[in-house]
PDB file of C-alpha atoms in Angstrom:
ATOM      1  CA  MET A  85      14.516  -2.292 -22.873  1.00 86.00           C
ATOM      2  CA  THR A  86      11.824  -0.524 -20.559  1.00 93.00           C
ATOM      3  CA  PRO A  87      10.476   1.590 -23.155  1.00 96.00           C
ATOM      4  CA  PRO A  88      11.100   4.966 -22.623  1.00 96.00           C
ATOM      5  CA  ARG A  89       7.625   6.882 -22.018  1.00 96.00           C
ATOM      6  CA  LEU A  90       7.676   3.472 -19.131  1.00 97.00           C
ATOM      7  CA  VAL A  91      10.882   4.631 -17.404  1.00 97.00           C
ATOM      8  CA  PRO A  92       9.919   8.253 -15.379  1.00 97.00           C
ATOM      9  CA  LEU A  93       7.111   6.488 -14.089  1.00 98.00           C
ATOM     10  CA  LEU A  94       9.596   3.444 -13.016  1.00 98.00           C
ATOM     11  CA  ASN A  95      12.058   6.070 -11.613  1.00 97.00           C
ATOM     12  CA  GLN A  96       8.784   8.624  -9.592  1.00 97.00           C
ATOM     13  CA  PHE A  97       8.151   4.616  -8.132  1.00 98.00           C
ATOM     14  CA  ASP A  98      11.140   4.075  -7.175  1.00 97.00           C
ATOM     15  CA  PHE A  99      11.390   7.176  -5.316  1.00 94.00           C
ATOM     16  CA  ALA A 100       7.798   7.301  -3.196  1.00 96.00           C
ATOM     17  CA  ARG A 101       8.919   3.434  -2.770  1.00 97.00           C
ATOM     18  CA  LYS A 102      12.708   4.308  -1.463  1.00 95.00           C
ATOM     19  CA  ARG A 103      10.946   7.283   0.740  1.00 93.00           C
ATOM     20  CA  LEU A 104       8.443   5.344   2.604  1.00 96.00           C
ATOM     21  CA  THR A 105      10.401   2.215   3.447  1.00 96.00           C
ATOM     22  CA  ASP A 106      13.393   5.138   4.526  1.00 94.00           C
ATOM     23  CA  ARG A 107      10.601   6.718   6.467  1.00 93.00           C
ATOM     24  CA  MET A 108       8.962   3.909   8.374  1.00 96.00           C
ATOM     25  CA  SER A 109      12.579   1.814   8.433  1.00 93.00           C
ATOM     26  CA  GLY A 110      15.031   5.288   9.048  1.00 86.00           C
ATOM     27  CA  PRO A 111      17.781   4.956   9.727  1.00 89.00           C
ATOM     28  CA  VAL A 112      17.791   8.429   7.757  1.00 83.00           C
ATOM     29  CA  MET A 113      14.750   9.088   5.031  1.00 82.00           C
ATOM     30  CA  ASP A 114      15.729  11.539   2.088  1.00 77.00           C
ATOM     31  CA  SER A 115      14.154  14.900   4.209  1.00 72.00           C
ATOM     32  CA  GLY A 116      13.022  16.219   0.899  1.00 73.00           C
ATOM     33  CA  ASP A 117      16.621  19.132   0.662  1.00 74.00           C
ATOM     34  CA  GLY A 118      18.704  16.407  -0.315  1.00 74.00           C
ATOM     35  CA  ALA A 119      20.150  15.601   2.883  1.00 78.00           C
ATOM     36  CA  ASP A 120      19.547  13.164   5.718  1.00 82.00           C
ATOM     37  CA  THR A 121      17.493  13.611   7.955  1.00 83.00           C
ATOM     38  CA  GLU A 122      17.250  10.992  11.569  1.00 87.00           C
ATOM     39  CA  VAL A 123      13.511   8.412  11.762  1.00 89.00           C
ATOM     40  CA  GLY A 124      13.494   5.393  14.261  1.00 90.00           C
ATOM     41  CA  ALA A 125      12.151   2.399  13.170  1.00 94.00           C
ATOM     42  CA  MET A 126       8.114   2.656  13.086  1.00 96.00           C
ATOM     43  CA  THR A 127       7.555   0.665  16.384  1.00 96.00           C
ATOM     44  CA  ASP A 128       4.278  -2.003  17.192  1.00 98.00           C
ATOM     45  CA  ALA A 129       2.408   0.414  19.035  1.00 96.00           C
ATOM     46  CA  GLU A 130       2.546   2.952  16.204  1.00 96.00           C
ATOM     47  CA  PHE A 131       2.451   0.612  14.063  1.00 98.00           C
ATOM     48  CA  PHE A 132      -1.206   0.137  15.078  1.00 98.00           C
ATOM     49  CA  TRP A 133      -1.950   3.257  17.095  1.00 97.00           C
ATOM     50  CA  GLU A 134      -5.350   4.641  16.811  1.00 97.00           C
ATOM     51  CA  PRO A 135      -5.428   8.642  16.378  1.00 96.00           C
ATOM     52  CA  VAL A 136      -9.536   8.752  16.394  1.00 96.00           C
ATOM     53  CA  PRO A 137     -12.116   6.116  18.347  1.00 96.00           C
ATOM     54  CA  GLY A 138     -13.544   3.931  15.841  1.00 96.00           C
ATOM     55  CA  CYS A 139      -9.988   3.291  12.987  1.00 98.00           C
ATOM     56  CA  TRP A 140     -10.067   0.793  10.884  1.00 98.00           C
ATOM     57  CA  SER A 141      -7.115  -1.604  10.795  1.00 98.00           C
ATOM     58  CA  VAL A 142      -5.013  -4.459  10.850  1.00 98.00           C
ATOM     59  CA  ARG A 143      -7.162  -7.018  13.365  1.00 98.00           C
ATOM     60  CA  ARG A 144      -7.185 -10.850  14.630  1.00 98.00           C
ATOM     61  CA  ARG A 145      -9.448 -12.955  13.285  1.00 97.00           C
ATOM     62  CA  VAL A 146      -9.795 -13.750  15.864  1.00 97.00           C
ATOM     63  CA  ASP A 147     -11.462 -10.925  16.919  1.00 96.00           C
ATOM     64  CA  GLY A 148     -13.639 -10.348  15.080  1.00 96.00           C
ATOM     65  CA  PRO A 149     -13.576  -6.713  12.614  1.00 98.00           C
ATOM     66  CA  GLY A 150     -13.515  -3.204  13.938  1.00 97.00           C
ATOM     67  CA  PRO A 151     -16.329  -0.506  14.324  1.00 96.00           C
ATOM     68  CA  ARG A 152     -18.651  -0.257  11.508  1.00 97.00           C
ATOM     69  CA  ALA A 153     -16.419  -3.062   8.731  1.00 98.00           C
ATOM     70  CA  ALA A 154     -18.283  -6.324   7.925  1.00 97.00           C
ATOM     71  CA  PHE A 155     -15.099  -8.484   7.225  1.00 97.00           C
ATOM     72  CA  LEU A 156     -11.600  -8.646   8.701  1.00 98.00           C
ATOM     73  CA  ALA A 157      -9.660  -9.887   4.500  1.00 96.00           C
ATOM     74  CA  GLY A 158      -6.856 -11.704   3.259  1.00 95.00           C
ATOM     75  CA  ALA A 159      -6.025 -14.679   4.886  1.00 94.00           C
ATOM     76  CA  GLY A 160      -4.320 -16.102   7.757  1.00 92.00           C
ATOM     77  CA  GLU A 161      -4.120 -15.158  12.091  1.00 97.00           C
ATOM     78  CA  TRP A 162      -4.555 -12.338  10.944  1.00 98.00           C
ATOM     79  CA  GLY A 163      -6.631 -10.269   8.359  1.00 98.00           C
ATOM     80  CA  ARG A 164      -7.696  -5.918   6.798  1.00 98.00           C
ATOM     81  CA  ASP A 165     -11.181  -4.547   8.650  1.00 98.00           C
ATOM     82  CA  ALA A 166     -13.284  -4.271   5.584  1.00 97.00           C
ATOM     83  CA  ALA A 167     -17.202  -4.136   3.890  1.00 96.00           C
ATOM     84  CA  PRO A 168     -18.447  -4.965   0.319  1.00 92.00           C
ATOM     85  CA  TYR A 169     -19.431  -1.587  -1.610  1.00 88.00           C
ATOM     86  CA  PRO A 170     -20.767   0.447  -0.707  1.00 88.00           C
ATOM     87  CA  HIS A 171     -17.948   0.779   2.168  1.00 89.00           C
ATOM     88  CA  PRO A 172     -19.621   3.368   4.805  1.00 93.00           C
ATOM     89  CA  TRP A 173     -19.430   7.537   5.265  1.00 93.00           C
ATOM     90  CA  PRO A 174     -18.052   9.006   6.075  1.00 93.00           C
ATOM     91  CA  PRO A 175     -14.838   6.692   5.292  1.00 94.00           C
ATOM     92  CA  PRO A 176     -13.488   4.964   8.991  1.00 97.00           C
ATOM     93  CA  PHE A 177     -10.024   7.352   9.295  1.00 98.00           C
ATOM     94  CA  THR A 178      -7.844   4.468   8.843  1.00 98.00           C
ATOM     95  CA  THR A 179      -4.773   3.328  10.652  1.00 98.00           C
ATOM     96  CA  ILE A 180      -0.328   3.085   9.676  1.00 98.00           C
ATOM     97  CA  ALA A 181      -1.514  -1.184   9.432  1.00 98.00           C
ATOM     98  CA  TRP A 182      -4.276  -0.603   7.356  1.00 98.00           C
ATOM     99  CA  ARG A 183      -2.941   1.283   5.147  1.00 98.00           C
ATOM    100  CA  LEU A 184       0.286  -0.377   4.087  1.00 98.00           C
ATOM    101  CA  SER A 185      -1.402  -4.232   3.822  1.00 98.00           C
ATOM    102  CA  HIS A 186      -3.079  -2.200   1.047  1.00 97.00           C
ATOM    103  CA  LEU A 187      -0.875  -1.303  -0.902  1.00 98.00           C
ATOM    104  CA  THR A 188       1.115  -4.543   0.289  1.00 98.00           C
ATOM    105  CA  GLU A 189      -1.274  -6.063  -1.620  1.00 97.00           C
ATOM    106  CA  MET A 190      -2.456  -4.443  -4.539  1.00 97.00           C
ATOM    107  CA  LEU A 191       1.838  -4.053  -5.275  1.00 98.00           C
ATOM    108  CA  ALA A 192       1.560  -8.168  -5.098  1.00 97.00           C
ATOM    109  CA  LEU A 193      -1.730  -8.869  -6.511  1.00 97.00           C
ATOM    110  CA  ARG A 194      -1.613  -6.487  -9.700  1.00 97.00           C
ATOM    111  CA  ALA A 195       2.391  -8.421 -10.271  1.00 98.00           C
ATOM    112  CA  ASP A 196       0.891 -11.607 -10.611  1.00 97.00           C
ATOM    113  CA  HIS A 197      -1.878 -10.435 -12.569  1.00 97.00           C
ATOM    114  CA  THR A 198       0.786  -8.968 -15.572  1.00 97.00           C
ATOM    115  CA  SER A 199       3.307 -11.839 -15.328  1.00 95.00           C
ATOM    116  CA  GLY A 200       2.051 -14.225 -12.823  1.00 94.00           C
ATOM    117  CA  GLY A 201      -0.140 -16.691 -12.618  1.00 94.00           C
ATOM    118  CA  HIS A 202      -3.470 -13.865 -12.569  1.00 95.00           C
ATOM    119  CA  THR A 203      -5.076 -15.976  -9.726  1.00 95.00           C
ATOM    120  CA  LEU A 204      -4.536 -13.790  -6.656  1.00 95.00           C
ATOM    121  CA  THR A 205      -7.158 -12.718  -5.237  1.00 93.00           C
ATOM    122  CA  ARG A 206      -7.657 -10.284  -0.603  1.00 93.00           C
ATOM    123  CA  ASP A 207      -8.355 -13.784   0.319  1.00 94.00           C
ATOM    124  CA  ASP A 208      -4.593 -14.866  -0.334  1.00 95.00           C
ATOM    125  CA  HIS A 209      -2.891 -12.065   1.023  1.00 96.00           C
ATOM    126  CA  ILE A 210      -1.332 -13.024   4.634  1.00 96.00           C
ATOM    127  CA  ASP A 211      -1.114 -10.321   6.894  1.00 97.00           C
ATOM    128  CA  HIS A 212       0.907  -9.388   9.892  1.00 96.00           C
ATOM    129  CA  GLY A 213       0.389  -8.789  13.746  1.00 96.00           C
ATOM    130  CA  ASP A 214       4.035  -5.785  13.652  1.00 97.00           C
ATOM    131  CA  ALA A 215       5.554  -4.139  11.436  1.00 98.00           C
ATOM    132  CA  ALA A 216       8.860  -5.251  10.625  1.00 97.00           C
ATOM    133  CA  ARG A 217       7.094  -7.264   8.755  1.00 97.00           C
ATOM    134  CA  ALA A 218       4.514  -6.089   7.912  1.00 98.00           C
ATOM    135  CA  ILE A 219       7.069  -2.823   5.734  1.00 98.00           C
ATOM    136  CA  ALA A 220       8.755  -6.765   5.073  1.00 97.00           C
ATOM    137  CA  ALA A 221       6.434  -7.664   3.123  1.00 98.00           C
ATOM    138  CA  PHE A 222       5.476  -3.933   1.658  1.00 98.00           C
ATOM    139  CA  ASP A 223       9.403  -4.529   0.373  1.00 97.00           C
ATOM    140  CA  ALA A 224       8.755  -7.560  -1.394  1.00 98.00           C
ATOM    141  CA  GLY A 225       4.982  -6.567  -2.560  1.00 98.00           C
ATOM    142  CA  ALA A 226       6.175  -3.518  -4.200  1.00 98.00           C
ATOM    143  CA  ALA A 227       9.921  -5.761  -5.289  1.00 98.00           C
ATOM    144  CA  SER A 228       7.740  -8.041  -7.081  1.00 98.00           C
ATOM    145  CA  TRP A 229       5.272  -5.069  -8.970  1.00 98.00           C
ATOM    146  CA  ARG A 230       8.390  -4.190 -10.461  1.00 98.00           C
ATOM    147  CA  ARG A 231       9.809  -7.007 -12.098  1.00 97.00           C
ATOM    148  CA  ALA A 232       7.011  -7.366 -13.270  1.00 97.00           C
ATOM    149  CA  LEU A 233       6.607  -4.102 -14.938  1.00 97.00           C
ATOM    150  CA  LEU A 234      10.271  -4.499 -16.910  1.00 96.00           C
ATOM    151  CA  GLY A 235       8.919  -7.229 -18.763  1.00 93.00           C
ATOM    152  CA  VAL A 236       6.372  -4.853 -20.046  1.00 95.00           C
ATOM    153  CA  GLY A 237       6.932  -3.533 -24.142  1.00 95.00           C
ATOM    154  CA  ASP A 238       6.110  -0.987 -25.275  1.00 96.00           C
ATOM    155  CA  SER A 239       2.484  -2.287 -26.718  1.00 96.00           C
ATOM    156  CA  ALA A 240       1.329  -3.278 -23.826  1.00 96.00           C
ATOM    157  CA  LEU A 241       1.027  -0.389 -21.898  1.00 97.00           C
ATOM    158  CA  ASP A 242      -1.655  -0.037 -24.458  1.00 97.00           C
ATOM    159  CA  THR A 243      -3.177  -2.924 -24.376  1.00 97.00           C
ATOM    160  CA  VAL A 244      -6.539  -2.238 -22.017  1.00 97.00           C
ATOM    161  CA  GLY A 245      -6.840  -5.668 -19.875  1.00 95.00           C
ATOM    162  CA  TYR A 246      -3.356  -6.027 -19.995  1.00 96.00           C
ATOM    163  CA  CYS A 247      -3.838  -6.453 -15.883  1.00 96.00           C
ATOM    164  CA  THR A 248      -6.016  -8.641 -15.739  1.00 95.00           C
ATOM    165  CA  TYR A 249      -5.899  -7.467 -11.178  1.00 94.00           C
ATOM    166  CA  PRO A 250     -10.059  -8.314 -10.087  1.00 91.00           C
ATOM    167  CA  HIS A 251     -10.362  -5.722  -7.862  1.00 89.00           C
ATOM    168  CA  GLY A 252     -10.207  -2.676  -9.991  1.00 89.00           C
ATOM    169  CA  SER A 253     -10.712  -0.462 -12.684  1.00 92.00           C
ATOM    170  CA  ASP A 254      -7.706  -2.373 -15.074  1.00 93.00           C
ATOM    171  CA  VAL A 255      -9.924  -4.928 -17.140  1.00 92.00           C
ATOM    172  CA  GLU A 256     -11.509  -1.842 -18.196  1.00 95.00           C
ATOM    173  CA  GLU A 257      -8.796   0.203 -19.204  1.00 96.00           C
ATOM    174  CA  PRO A 258      -4.540   0.748 -21.194  1.00 97.00           C
ATOM    175  CA  PHE A 259      -1.602  -0.541 -18.702  1.00 97.00           C
ATOM    176  CA  VAL A 260       0.085   3.118 -18.563  1.00 97.00           C
ATOM    177  CA  ASP A 261      -2.757   4.161 -16.912  1.00 97.00           C
ATOM    178  CA  ILE A 262      -2.631   1.127 -14.418  1.00 97.00           C
ATOM    179  CA  VAL A 263       1.043   2.273 -14.208  1.00 98.00           C
ATOM    180  CA  TRP A 264       0.997   5.963 -13.120  1.00 97.00           C
ATOM    181  CA  TRP A 265      -2.421   4.327 -10.921  1.00 97.00           C
ATOM    182  CA  VAL A 266      -0.328   2.515  -8.991  1.00 98.00           C
ATOM    183  CA  ASN A 267       2.304   5.921  -8.386  1.00 98.00           C
ATOM    184  CA  GLN A 268      -0.807   8.046  -7.206  1.00 97.00           C
ATOM    185  CA  GLU A 269      -1.751   5.422  -5.240  1.00 97.00           C
ATOM    186  CA  LEU A 270       1.847   4.640  -3.482  1.00 98.00           C
ATOM    187  CA  LEU A 271       2.861   8.864  -2.708  1.00 97.00           C
ATOM    188  CA  HIS A 272      -0.251   9.594  -1.189  1.00 96.00           C
ATOM    189  CA  HIS A 273      -0.689   6.823   0.714  1.00 97.00           C
ATOM    190  CA  GLY A 274       2.631   6.811   1.740  1.00 96.00           C
ATOM    191  CA  ALA A 275       2.170  10.122   2.690  1.00 95.00           C
ATOM    192  CA  GLU A 276      -0.446   9.319   4.165  1.00 97.00           C
ATOM    193  CA  ILE A 277       1.538   7.020   6.604  1.00 97.00           C
ATOM    194  CA  ALA A 278       5.123   9.668   7.366  1.00 94.00           C
ATOM    195  CA  LEU A 279       2.137  12.564   8.146  1.00 95.00           C
ATOM    196  CA  ILE A 280       0.913  10.125  11.428  1.00 97.00           C
ATOM    197  CA  ARG A 281       4.379   9.000  11.966  1.00 95.00           C
ATOM    198  CA  ASP A 282       4.623  12.837  13.247  1.00 93.00           C
ATOM    199  CA  LEU A 283       1.620  13.002  15.233  1.00 96.00           C
ATOM    200  CA  TYR A 284       2.422   9.537  16.276  1.00 95.00           C
ATOM    201  CA  ARG A 285       6.105  11.484  17.801  1.00 92.00           C
ATOM    202  CA  ALA A 286       3.601  14.594  18.747  1.00 92.00           C
ATOM    203  CA  ARG A 287       1.809  13.340  21.105  1.00 87.00           C
ATOM    204  CA  ARG A 288       4.804  12.136  23.290  1.00 69.00           C
ATOM    205  CA  LEU A 289       6.277  15.847  23.045  1.00 58.00           C
TER     206      LEU A 289
END
């Protein structure tokens, strides 16, 4: 059985995941008051839109990293702008492509380091050069993370380092805190993606 204290966190995750996926894919999304609002599927132009100069994004590897980025993270033809610590200050504004890549990587890798092979790193993450495949990859990563959570017992929630994800504080914190952290990442980056969609639409009005 799912530990009772995990249930509200799972429900919150499910709500945030569906709301973001619907917001990106359409044809309707929850407007916040329970009513359906029509929304078009995100285009590639919108996915890569840079509303200000110097954005970080997902780019073809052959083109190299963007402004103030040191390298393109991941594997394959496309990569995400990145830099070693300390990161550039002030932080670069990031595109929908960048934010969705970040979420997808986090979900897929944390799933692997919770119930998988405990081997994946950012060097294994595959980015995509179009919105449709990026959204599908996000949905797959979210599904993997949820499956990992369904296999967690109550004692695991209090276990420090239960998730061995190497790019965060996971090895230093109880697993229940990591579950909470993933939810807030999904909620706040999902809200950012929604806002960028609104700004993209408004620029044409």
